[in-house]
Short mmCIF file of C-alpha atoms in Angstrom, two decimals:
data_model
loop_
_atom_site.label_atom_id
_atom_site.label_comp_id
_atom_site.label_asym_id
_atom_site.label_seq_id
_atom_site.Cartn_x
_atom_site.Cartn_y
_atom_site.Cartn_z
CA UNK U 2 120.55 109.09 100.05
CA UNK U 3 119.22 109.93 103.22
CA UNK U 4 119.33 113.04 105.77
CA UNK U 5 122.31 113.54 108.26
CA UNK U 6 120.30 113.62 111.17
CA UNK U 7 118.57 110.13 110.29
CA UNK U 8 117.47 107.82 111.85
CA UNK U 9 115.31 109.72 114.24
CA UNK U 10 113.58 106.52 115.46
CA UNK U 11 115.56 102.83 115.23
CA UNK U 12 118.16 101.04 116.80
CA UNK U 13 120.58 103.41 115.20
CA UNK U 14 121.95 106.55 116.67
CA UNK U 15 121.84 109.72 114.96
CA UNK U 16 124.66 110.32 112.71
CA UNK U 17 125.46 106.65 112.84
CA UNK U 18 124.95 105.73 109.36
CA UNK U 19 128.18 105.87 106.88
CA UNK U 20 128.96 108.69 104.94
CA UNK U 21 127.29 108.78 101.65
CA UNK U 22 130.42 108.83 99.59
CA UNK U 23 131.28 105.30 101.24
CA UNK U 24 128.01 103.90 101.21
CA UNK U 25 127.05 104.96 97.47
CA UNK U 26 126.70 102.10 95.05
CA UNK U 27 126.17 102.81 91.07
CA UNK U 28 125.21 100.16 88.49
CA UNK U 29 128.39 99.30 85.90
CA UNK U 30 127.52 97.96 82.37
CA UNK U 31 129.52 95.48 80.91
CA UNK U 32 130.14 94.01 77.43
CA UNK U 33 130.02 90.36 78.23
CA UNK U 34 131.16 88.77 75.11
CA UNK U 35 134.34 90.78 75.08
CA UNK U 36 136.18 90.93 78.10
CA UNK U 37 139.98 91.03 76.73
CA UNK U 38 140.26 94.79 77.18
CA UNK U 39 140.53 93.84 81.60
CA UNK U 40 142.85 90.73 81.03
CA UNK U 41 145.28 91.21 83.46
CA UNK U 42 148.90 92.40 82.08
CA UNK U 43 151.95 90.09 83.21
CA UNK U 44 154.24 92.61 84.72
CA UNK U 45 158.05 92.33 84.49
CA UNK U 46 161.11 94.25 85.66
CA UNK U 47 160.98 96.38 82.68
CA UNK U 48 157.32 97.24 83.04
CA UNK U 49 156.48 100.97 85.30
CA UNK U 50 153.58 102.63 86.01
CA UNK U 51 152.85 106.33 86.54
CA UNK U 52 149.88 108.20 87.56
CA UNK U 53 148.41 111.39 86.09
CA UNK U 54 145.70 112.87 88.24
CA UNK U 55 143.82 116.01 88.58
CA UNK U 56 144.54 118.34 91.39
CA UNK U 57 141.09 119.11 93.96
CA UNK U 58 138.99 119.96 91.02
CA UNK U 59 135.91 121.26 92.08
CA UNK U 60 132.59 119.78 90.59
CA UNK U 61 130.14 122.22 90.11
CA UNK U 62 127.32 122.13 92.46
CA UNK U 63 124.93 123.49 89.34
CA UNK U 64 123.61 121.41 86.12
CA UNK U 65 126.44 123.12 84.58
CA UNK U 66 129.65 120.93 82.78
CA UNK U 67 132.97 121.35 83.33
CA UNK U 68 136.14 120.69 81.01
CA UNK U 69 139.11 120.55 83.12
CA UNK U 70 142.26 120.49 81.51
CA UNK U 71 145.66 119.92 83.61
CA UNK U 72 149.12 120.04 81.84
CA UNK U 73 151.84 117.17 82.76
CA UNK U 74 155.44 117.82 81.99
CA UNK U 75 156.96 114.16 81.64
CA UNK U 76 160.73 114.66 80.03
CA UNK U 77 161.91 111.31 82.24
CA UNK U 78 161.76 109.31 78.82
CA UNK U 79 164.98 109.63 77.44
CA UNK U 80 164.77 106.60 75.46
CA UNK U 81 161.40 105.37 73.83
CA UNK U 82 158.82 103.47 75.86
CA UNK U 83 155.70 101.86 75.27
CA UNK U 84 152.65 102.23 76.98
CA UNK U 85 150.76 99.24 76.86
CA UNK U 86 147.70 99.66 78.93
CA UNK U 87 145.89 102.45 80.97
CA UNK U 88 143.18 102.53 83.24
CA UNK U 89 141.23 104.94 85.21
CA UNK U 90 142.41 106.17 88.49
CA UNK U 91 138.92 106.89 90.33
CA UNK U 92 139.35 109.03 93.27
CA UNK U 93 135.96 108.33 95.08
CA UNK U 94 132.84 106.20 93.33
CA UNK U 95 130.66 108.81 94.28
CA UNK U 96 131.89 110.59 91.63
CA UNK U 97 131.51 108.60 88.96
CA UNK U 98 128.23 109.65 88.17
CA UNK U 99 129.82 113.21 87.81
CA UNK U 100 132.94 111.92 85.17
CA UNK U 101 131.66 111.77 81.72
CA UNK U 102 135.23 111.46 80.06
CA UNK U 103 139.00 111.72 80.51
CA UNK U 104 141.01 112.04 77.54
CA UNK U 105 145.10 112.27 77.49
CA UNK U 106 146.62 114.48 74.63
CA UNK U 107 150.03 114.67 73.09
CA UNK U 108 151.64 118.12 72.76
CA UNK U 109 153.49 119.31 69.96
CA UNK U 110 156.79 121.42 70.72
CA UNK U 111 157.84 123.16 73.75
CA UNK U 112 155.94 126.77 74.49
CA UNK U 113 156.56 128.98 77.37
CA UNK U 114 152.61 128.41 77.87
CA UNK U 115 153.05 124.55 78.06
CA UNK U 116 155.45 125.25 80.47
CA UNK U 117 153.49 127.76 82.70
CA UNK U 118 150.69 125.48 82.73
CA UNK U 119 152.41 122.63 83.46
CA UNK U 120 153.38 124.14 86.94
CA UNK U 121 149.57 125.17 87.65
CA UNK U 122 147.01 122.46 89.30
CA UNK U 123 144.75 122.42 85.88
CA UNK U 124 142.40 125.33 84.92
CA UNK U 125 139.23 125.11 82.88
CA UNK U 126 139.85 124.13 79.16
CA UNK U 127 137.92 127.20 78.09
CA UNK U 128 141.07 129.75 79.80
CA UNK U 129 143.52 127.16 77.95
CA UNK U 130 142.39 127.41 74.12
CA UNK U 131 145.74 128.60 73.12
CA UNK U 132 147.51 125.57 74.98
CA UNK U 133 145.16 123.43 73.23
CA UNK U 134 145.54 124.07 69.93
CA UNK U 135 149.31 122.37 70.29
CA UNK U 136 147.57 119.13 71.95
CA UNK U 137 145.93 117.34 68.93
CA UNK U 138 147.25 113.86 69.27
CA UNK U 139 144.90 111.39 71.46
CA UNK U 140 146.98 109.00 73.53
CA UNK U 141 144.25 107.53 76.05
CA UNK U 142 140.71 107.83 76.44
CA UNK U 143 138.26 106.99 79.20
CA UNK U 144 134.61 107.37 79.51
CA UNK U 145 132.46 106.20 82.10
CA UNK U 146 131.75 102.38 82.37
CA UNK U 147 135.37 101.65 80.82
CA UNK U 148 137.96 99.73 82.61
CA UNK U 149 140.74 100.80 80.70
CA UNK U 150 142.46 99.00 77.95
CA UNK U 151 145.38 96.82 76.92
CA UNK U 152 147.39 97.06 73.65
CA UNK U 153 147.76 93.59 71.95
CA UNK U 154 151.43 91.96 71.75
CA UNK U 155 152.04 93.83 68.40
CA UNK U 156 151.62 97.60 69.70
CA UNK U 157 152.44 100.03 72.14
CA UNK U 158 151.67 103.71 72.22
CA UNK U 159 155.45 105.27 72.07
CA UNK U 160 156.42 108.04 75.11
CA UNK U 161 159.58 109.62 74.07
CA UNK U 162 160.88 113.05 75.55
CA UNK U 163 162.59 113.91 72.80
CA UNK U 164 159.35 113.65 70.44
CA UNK U 165 156.89 114.99 73.16
CA UNK U 166 157.47 116.28 76.69
CA UNK U 167 154.04 117.96 77.46
CA UNK U 168 150.89 116.10 77.64
CA UNK U 169 147.61 117.71 78.44
CA UNK U 170 144.32 115.52 80.32
CA UNK U 171 141.29 116.85 79.69
CA UNK U 172 138.22 115.65 81.90
CA UNK U 173 134.73 116.34 81.46
CA UNK U 174 132.29 117.00 84.75
CA UNK U 175 129.04 116.93 84.78
CA UNK U 176 127.52 118.84 88.03
CA UNK U 177 125.38 117.90 91.04
CA UNK U 178 122.47 119.99 92.54
CA UNK U 179 123.13 120.34 96.52
CA UNK U 180 120.01 120.15 98.92
CA UNK U 181 120.02 122.05 101.86
CA UNK U 182 121.47 119.65 104.00
CA UNK U 183 124.72 118.74 102.03
CA UNK U 184 126.37 121.80 101.29
CA UNK U 185 130.13 120.73 101.60
CA UNK U 186 131.94 121.28 98.03
CA UNK U 187 132.77 118.35 96.37
CA UNK U 188 136.19 118.30 94.63
CA UNK U 189 137.78 115.24 92.35
CA UNK U 190 141.21 113.88 92.36
CA UNK U 191 140.77 111.19 89.73
CA UNK U 192 143.05 110.46 86.68
CA UNK U 193 144.85 107.84 84.75
CA UNK U 194 147.19 105.42 85.13
CA UNK U 195 150.10 104.36 82.61
CA UNK U 196 151.75 101.25 82.38
CA UNK U 197 154.80 101.70 79.99
CA UNK U 198 157.65 98.94 79.39
CA UNK U 199 161.53 99.74 77.65
CA UNK U 200 160.73 95.93 76.00
CA UNK U 201 159.38 97.56 72.57
CA UNK U 202 156.37 96.08 70.65
CA UNK U 203 156.81 95.75 66.79
CA UNK U 204 154.90 98.71 66.11
CA UNK U 205 153.82 102.03 67.21
CA UNK U 206 150.05 102.84 68.16
CA UNK U 207 148.24 105.79 67.28
CA UNK U 208 144.72 107.17 67.44
CA UNK U 209 142.67 108.61 64.88
CA UNK U 210 139.40 110.48 65.34
CA UNK U 211 136.35 110.26 62.93
CA UNK U 212 132.98 111.53 63.19
CA UNK U 213 131.10 115.02 63.22
CA UNK U 214 132.60 118.07 64.65
CA UNK U 215 131.46 118.89 67.55
CA UNK U 216 129.52 122.35 66.30
CA UNK U 217 125.80 123.52 66.24
CA UNK U 218 125.81 122.94 62.18
CA UNK U 219 125.53 119.13 63.35
CA UNK U 220 121.54 119.78 64.38
CA UNK U 221 119.50 116.45 65.61
CA UNK U 222 115.60 117.62 65.13
CA UNK U 223 112.93 116.67 68.16
CA UNK U 224 110.16 114.10 68.04
CA UNK U 225 111.95 111.73 65.44
CA UNK U 226 112.81 107.74 65.98
CA UNK U 227 115.16 107.49 63.59
CA UNK U 228 118.14 110.60 62.67
CA UNK U 229 120.87 109.62 60.76
CA UNK U 230 124.27 111.79 61.28
CA UNK U 231 127.24 111.11 59.38
CA UNK U 232 131.15 112.42 59.44
CA UNK U 233 133.18 111.87 56.77
CA UNK U 234 136.84 111.33 56.53
CA UNK U 235 137.72 112.14 53.12
CA UNK U 236 139.58 110.18 50.70
CA UNK U 237 141.77 113.59 49.60
CA UNK U 238 142.68 113.55 53.48
CA UNK U 239 143.99 109.37 53.45
CA UNK U 240 145.91 109.65 50.36
CA UNK U 241 148.27 112.30 51.78
CA UNK U 242 148.20 111.35 55.05
CA UNK U 243 148.20 106.76 55.23
CA UNK U 244 151.74 105.28 54.58
CA UNK U 245 151.33 103.41 51.20
CA UNK U 246 150.85 99.97 52.84
CA UNK U 247 147.78 101.19 54.92
CA UNK U 248 147.48 101.59 58.49
CA UNK U 249 145.88 98.49 60.48
CA UNK U 250 142.82 99.29 62.58
CA UNK U 251 142.84 97.02 65.47
CA UNK U 252 139.82 98.89 68.18
CA UNK U 253 137.43 101.06 68.11
CA UNK U 254 135.85 103.49 71.09
CA UNK U 255 132.46 104.95 69.36
CA UNK U 256 130.80 107.37 70.75
CA UNK U 257 127.37 109.60 71.17
CA UNK U 258 125.46 110.86 73.93
CA UNK U 259 122.03 110.31 75.40
CA UNK U 260 119.84 109.77 72.03
CA UNK U 261 122.57 107.93 70.11
CA UNK U 262 120.95 104.02 69.68
CA UNK U 263 123.70 102.67 66.78
CA UNK U 264 127.02 103.84 65.58
CA UNK U 265 128.47 102.25 62.05
CA UNK U 266 132.08 102.89 61.52
CA UNK U 267 132.13 102.62 57.49
CA UNK U 268 134.62 102.08 54.70
CA UNK U 269 134.79 103.42 51.19
CA UNK U 270 137.28 102.15 48.56
CA UNK U 271 136.97 103.44 45.26
CA UNK U 272 133.14 104.39 45.28
CA UNK U 273 132.75 100.61 46.64
CA UNK U 274 131.53 100.45 50.21
CA UNK U 275 133.07 97.75 52.04
CA UNK U 276 131.96 95.55 55.20
CA UNK U 277 131.83 98.45 57.92
CA UNK U 278 134.82 98.03 60.21
CA UNK U 279 132.57 98.18 63.28
CA UNK U 280 128.93 98.61 64.23
CA UNK U 281 127.05 98.76 67.56
CA UNK U 282 123.62 98.09 67.38
CA UNK U 283 122.59 99.36 71.02
CA UNK U 284 124.67 101.98 72.05
CA UNK U 285 124.74 103.39 75.89
CA UNK U 286 126.36 106.18 76.21
CA UNK U 287 127.33 105.50 80.03
CA UNK U 288 129.61 102.63 78.49
CA UNK U 289 131.57 103.86 75.74
CA UNK U 290 135.03 101.39 75.71
CA UNK U 291 137.36 100.27 73.26
CA UNK U 292 136.70 97.34 72.21
CA UNK U 293 139.37 94.82 70.13
CA UNK U 294 138.42 93.93 66.25
CA UNK U 295 138.97 89.89 65.92
CA UNK U 296 141.45 90.86 63.18
CA UNK U 297 143.09 94.45 61.95
CA UNK U 298 141.09 95.94 59.21
CA UNK U 299 143.49 97.58 56.90
CA UNK U 300 142.62 101.17 55.61
CA UNK U 301 144.45 102.36 52.73
CA UNK U 302 145.75 105.48 51.14
CA UNK U 303 142.12 107.12 49.18
CA UNK U 304 139.85 105.21 51.34
CA UNK U 305 137.30 106.97 52.64
CA UNK U 306 136.22 106.43 56.89
CA UNK U 307 132.69 107.60 57.85
CA UNK U 308 131.11 107.53 61.15
CA UNK U 309 127.37 106.90 61.13
CA UNK U 310 125.29 107.75 64.13
CA UNK U 311 121.54 106.93 64.60
CA UNK U 312 119.56 109.00 66.86
CA UNK U 313 116.14 108.78 68.72
CA UNK U 314 114.78 112.31 69.26
CA UNK U 315 111.00 111.14 70.02
CA UNK U 316 111.65 112.09 73.73
CA UNK U 317 112.63 115.60 72.87
CA UNK U 318 110.60 118.80 71.92
CA UNK U 319 113.44 121.00 71.05
CA UNK U 320 116.66 120.49 68.50
CA UNK U 321 119.51 119.27 69.88
CA UNK U 322 123.22 120.69 68.59
CA UNK U 323 126.44 119.21 68.20
CA UNK U 324 128.77 120.43 71.19
CA UNK U 325 130.89 118.92 74.18
CA UNK U 326 128.43 119.27 77.09
CA UNK U 327 126.19 116.70 77.89
CA UNK U 328 123.28 118.27 76.61
CA UNK U 329 124.59 118.04 73.24
CA UNK U 330 125.45 115.41 70.51
CA UNK U 331 128.35 113.95 69.17
CA UNK U 332 128.91 111.51 66.67
CA UNK U 333 132.58 110.60 67.12
CA UNK U 334 134.74 107.10 66.61
CA UNK U 335 138.10 106.81 68.08
CA UNK U 336 139.60 104.27 66.43
CA UNK U 337 143.28 102.36 67.38
CA UNK U 338 145.73 101.60 64.77
CA UNK U 339 149.55 100.79 63.48
CA UNK U 340 151.83 102.22 62.29
CA UNK U 341 151.41 105.42 63.71
CA UNK U 342 151.43 108.54 61.60
CA UNK U 343 150.91 111.94 62.48
CA UNK U 344 150.02 113.57 59.38
CA UNK U 345 146.41 113.03 60.47
CA UNK U 346 144.72 112.73 63.87
CA UNK U 347 141.56 114.23 63.60
CA UNK U 348 139.36 113.39 60.47
CA UNK U 349 135.92 115.15 60.88
CA UNK U 350 133.31 116.80 58.44
CA UNK U 351 130.26 119.89 59.56
CA UNK U 352 127.81 120.53 57.14
CA UNK U 353 128.45 123.65 55.34
CA UNK U 354 126.95 126.92 56.11
CA UNK U 355 124.58 126.82 53.04
CA UNK U 356 123.57 123.53 53.35
CA UNK U 357 122.41 123.72 56.61
CA UNK U 358 120.37 127.16 55.80
CA UNK U 359 119.00 125.23 52.69
CA UNK U 360 118.00 122.44 55.04
CA UNK U 361 115.53 124.81 57.03
CA UNK U 362 114.64 126.54 53.96
CA UNK U 363 116.90 130.04 54.59
CA UNK U 364 117.65 131.66 51.46
CA UNK U 365 119.60 134.28 52.35
CA UNK U 366 120.97 135.56 56.02
CA UNK U 367 121.22 139.70 56.64
CA UNK U 368 124.37 140.85 56.84
CA UNK U 369 126.18 142.48 59.51
CA UNK U 370 123.19 141.28 62.09
CA UNK U 371 123.56 140.79 65.70
CA UNK U 372 122.10 138.72 66.59
CA UNK U 373 121.86 136.82 63.05
CA UNK U 374 119.01 137.65 61.04
CA UNK U 375 117.14 136.02 58.02
CA UNK U 376 116.99 138.07 54.77
CA UNK U 377 114.99 135.96 52.25
CA UNK U 378 112.64 134.28 51.75
CA UNK U 379 110.24 137.43 52.33
CA UNK U 380 108.03 135.38 54.90
CA UNK U 381 110.74 134.74 57.59
CA UNK U 382 112.17 137.57 56.87
CA UNK U 383 113.81 139.67 60.08
CA UNK U 384 113.69 136.35 62.09
CA UNK U 385 116.81 135.50 64.05
CA UNK U 386 118.47 132.50 63.08
CA UNK U 387 117.78 130.59 66.33
CA UNK U 388 114.07 131.57 66.18
CA UNK U 389 114.03 129.68 62.97
CA UNK U 390 115.79 126.77 64.20
CA UNK U 391 113.38 126.70 67.60
CA UNK U 392 110.22 127.21 65.54
CA UNK U 393 110.65 124.98 62.39
CA UNK U 394 108.27 122.62 61.80
CA UNK U 395 110.07 119.97 62.34
CA UNK U 396 107.63 117.22 62.02
CA UNK U 397 106.48 117.89 58.31
CA UNK U 398 109.90 119.17 57.09
CA UNK U 399 111.94 116.27 58.77
CA UNK U 400 112.29 114.05 55.80
CA UNK U 401 113.35 117.10 53.62
CA UNK U 402 115.55 118.11 55.88
CA UNK U 403 117.24 114.73 56.33
CA UNK U 404 117.76 114.56 52.70
CA UNK U 405 119.39 117.71 52.14
CA UNK U 406 121.89 117.47 55.08
CA UNK U 407 123.18 113.80 54.31
CA UNK U 408 123.35 114.87 50.09
CA UNK U 409 124.43 118.54 50.39
CA UNK U 410 128.01 120.17 50.55
CA UNK U 411 129.99 119.41 53.91
CA UNK U 412 133.29 120.94 55.25
CA UNK U 413 136.22 118.49 55.58
CA UNK U 414 138.30 118.71 58.83
CA UNK U 415 141.60 116.81 58.97
CA UNK U 416 143.94 118.14 61.23
CA UNK U 417 147.62 117.10 62.03
CA UNK U 418 149.32 116.29 65.16
CA UNK U 419 149.99 120.18 65.11
CA UNK U 420 146.70 121.22 64.71
CA UNK U 421 147.26 122.01 61.30
CA UNK U 422 144.56 121.28 58.15
CA UNK U 423 146.04 118.71 55.25
CA UNK U 424 146.91 121.03 52.40
CA UNK U 425 144.25 121.51 49.98
CA UNK U 426 141.36 120.34 52.12
CA UNK U 427 140.61 123.47 53.95
CA UNK U 428 138.76 125.29 51.63
CA UNK U 429 137.22 122.28 49.98
CA UNK U 430 133.27 121.39 49.64
CA UNK U 431 132.77 117.95 49.73
CA UNK U 432 129.92 115.46 49.46
CA UNK U 433 128.73 112.08 50.05
CA UNK U 434 130.28 109.32 47.73
CA UNK U 435 128.42 108.63 44.35
CA UNK U 436 128.55 104.45 45.10
CA UNK U 437 128.62 102.17 42.90
CA UNK U 438 128.23 99.31 44.91
CA UNK U 439 126.70 99.39 48.11
CA UNK U 440 127.13 97.37 51.19
CA UNK U 441 124.25 95.34 52.45
CA UNK U 442 123.65 92.99 54.98
CA UNK U 443 122.94 89.19 53.78
CA UNK U 444 120.17 87.00 54.79
CA UNK U 445 121.25 84.06 56.86
CA UNK U 446 119.54 81.98 58.99
CA UNK U 447 120.47 80.09 61.94
CA UNK U 448 117.91 77.40 63.11
CA UNK U 449 119.61 75.23 65.85
CA UNK U 450 116.53 75.01 67.90
CA UNK U 451 116.76 75.02 71.80
CA UNK U 452 116.79 78.41 73.61
CA UNK U 453 119.82 79.51 71.02
CA UNK U 454 117.37 79.92 67.88
CA UNK U 455 114.75 81.85 70.21
CA UNK U 456 116.97 84.37 71.04
CA UNK U 457 119.13 84.53 67.92
CA UNK U 458 116.47 85.84 65.72
CA UNK U 459 116.35 89.52 65.12
CA UNK U 460 113.41 91.71 64.14
CA UNK U 461 112.93 91.83 60.28
CA UNK U 462 113.88 88.42 59.91
CA UNK U 463 117.21 88.58 59.80
CA UNK U 464 119.37 86.57 62.49
CA UNK U 465 122.39 86.61 64.17
CA UNK U 466 124.76 84.21 66.38
CA UNK U 467 124.17 84.52 70.03
CA UNK U 468 128.15 85.02 70.20
CA UNK U 469 128.75 87.56 68.05
CA UNK U 470 130.47 90.82 68.97
CA UNK U 471 128.71 94.00 68.32
CA UNK U 472 132.42 95.11 66.27
CA UNK U 473 132.76 92.07 64.33
CA UNK U 474 133.33 92.55 60.42
CA UNK U 475 130.13 90.17 59.75
CA UNK U 476 128.21 90.81 56.77
CA UNK U 477 125.20 89.41 58.06
CA UNK U 478 125.53 92.79 60.74
CA UNK U 479 121.72 94.15 60.73
CA UNK U 480 121.95 97.80 59.10
CA UNK U 481 119.01 100.46 58.98
CA UNK U 482 117.32 101.04 55.55
CA UNK U 483 118.44 103.30 52.88
CA UNK U 484 115.53 105.59 52.33
CA UNK U 485 117.36 107.45 49.64
CA UNK U 486 120.46 106.19 48.39
CA UNK U 487 118.12 104.88 45.36
CA UNK U 488 117.86 108.28 44.10
CA UNK U 489 121.95 108.80 44.28
CA UNK U 490 123.11 105.67 43.16
CA UNK U 491 124.56 105.28 39.22
CA UNK U 492 124.47 102.09 38.96
CA UNK U 493 121.86 99.98 41.02
CA UNK U 494 119.26 98.89 39.17
CA UNK U 495 117.19 95.73 38.12
CA UNK U 496 119.64 93.74 40.03
CA UNK U 497 119.17 95.51 43.19
CA UNK U 498 115.44 96.76 42.16
CA UNK U 499 112.87 98.15 45.32
CA UNK U 500 111.00 95.07 45.09
CA UNK U 501 113.87 93.07 45.42
CA UNK U 502 115.15 94.49 48.37
CA UNK U 503 111.71 94.98 49.92
CA UNK U 504 110.73 91.41 49.48
CA UNK U 505 113.84 89.70 51.21
CA UNK U 506 112.73 90.26 54.65
CA UNK U 507 109.82 89.73 54.18
CA UNK U 508 110.66 86.59 52.36
CA UNK U 509 113.20 85.56 55.12
CA UNK U 510 110.34 86.01 57.52
CA UNK U 511 107.89 83.99 55.69
CA UNK U 512 110.69 81.34 55.41
CA UNK U 513 111.45 81.54 59.50
CA UNK U 514 107.44 81.03 59.73
CA UNK U 515 106.93 78.19 57.92
CA UNK U 516 109.82 76.25 59.46
CA UNK U 517 108.56 77.35 62.92
CA UNK U 518 105.14 75.76 61.75
CA UNK U 519 106.87 72.68 60.64
CA UNK U 520 108.87 72.01 63.69
CA UNK U 521 105.79 72.77 65.50
CA UNK U 522 103.88 70.24 63.77
CA UNK U 523 106.72 67.65 63.76
CA UNK U 524 106.92 67.87 68.21
CA UNK U 525 103.19 67.49 68.20
CA UNK U 526 103.59 64.34 65.82
CA UNK U 527 106.07 62.63 67.89
CA UNK U 528 103.87 63.68 71.52
CA UNK U 529 100.77 61.64 69.39
CA UNK U 530 102.65 58.68 68.74
CA UNK U 531 104.19 58.64 72.44
CA UNK U 532 100.45 58.69 73.80
CA UNK U 533 99.53 56.25 71.14
CA UNK U 534 102.04 53.61 72.50
CA UNK U 535 101.46 54.41 76.01
CA UNK U 536 97.69 53.52 75.22
#
């Protein structure tokens, strides 16, 4: 912000300016139409708080990322309690730009490794891979911009030492570049504050993660204004895991990194696509917050859940890959639901290796090569896989790549709280659903005059209410055009012909223009009459 020896000339003496860490002011994104998450809870004699904080974590002084894992042993809950709210505990506002997210996991069992780690101040998550295997159930998730989350009155997250005693907190930091003036190492002691009570709610709540597995096979080509990625939670996984009456999803947190522009949380039942559970058409990587649904959404055994992310990579010259760092991309939807079940905690997918190879024009890889080299076709034989990805002509081949990745085989990754795959799904090749009915937004018209109508029309002729939440289950939500679905749909025919679909927005737009012209003429006529009367 300024040099330690400034100001050289001025009313203030050198060294009297406030400390930069105290003077720091950052921007704070907010979601104006939904502040219910931040409504203060009413504390009573049965409500307690507990703070789980890091201890002097060194923030990287480079542009590297750090995932820091701290283990906590909570054996004081000799009876079940419910977490009813959690919120961040930020040590210093100057550390906020370096905090990407904090996720608290519930760990299963009481292994010696968990006990040893709970006595430490924490370690890099790269050095805790064995311990992480038993910590697979998300308890709380905070991302930059979030102010925490308050559970609805009917549900709370269960804390019970007889069920789980160890909890692992993962904090993702992004580094900073030190200058020649301030070489002081920066540390962080941030964490989470949990509000819990012995007054139990009706339901135990759980968190289900749906989306793309963070992996290099999740490829975002450069220079494209619309790249679609889809992470599937397949029918076989929900059929085995969900209780017969289903689960009730009441809040979602939708996550991408810097290139994300839209996220839809889709639901398919018996080859029929239902109204999206949630939709965000204006993704902000610096504001990833749990957002309440207006009414809980029922997901039944056998439903397929899909996290669909739309990216804009026009600002990049090289591909982006799926991963955990801020330079990588992600596509995840964390859904809060009740009643809780432990059969399924993360339900992801990733394109199969043959699908990825086919998408970039590779027939076969050479066996036993390091780095991995291409065996065929002959024109690229001997090239490494990395070289192929970096030199591939994405501008020419993007549409074919997108088509193959979306319609090709993928690997479902359905994991339980004990980090074991759902039986029968670990060696399955799955595909995008062959839908008999595709959800499409209905054309709406909400002309009411005045400022609200001026700001209530979206590009493309569809309209929306200025009070609509982006998570609202409303059939008039805007949806990107489906370029390829017609080739794969078996029932869509004359009733949903391309001419009908392509003409609908134009007709809507034409109607809007005609209405606007008519209103303008009416206004001019009224002005004319008033003028005549004055004369």
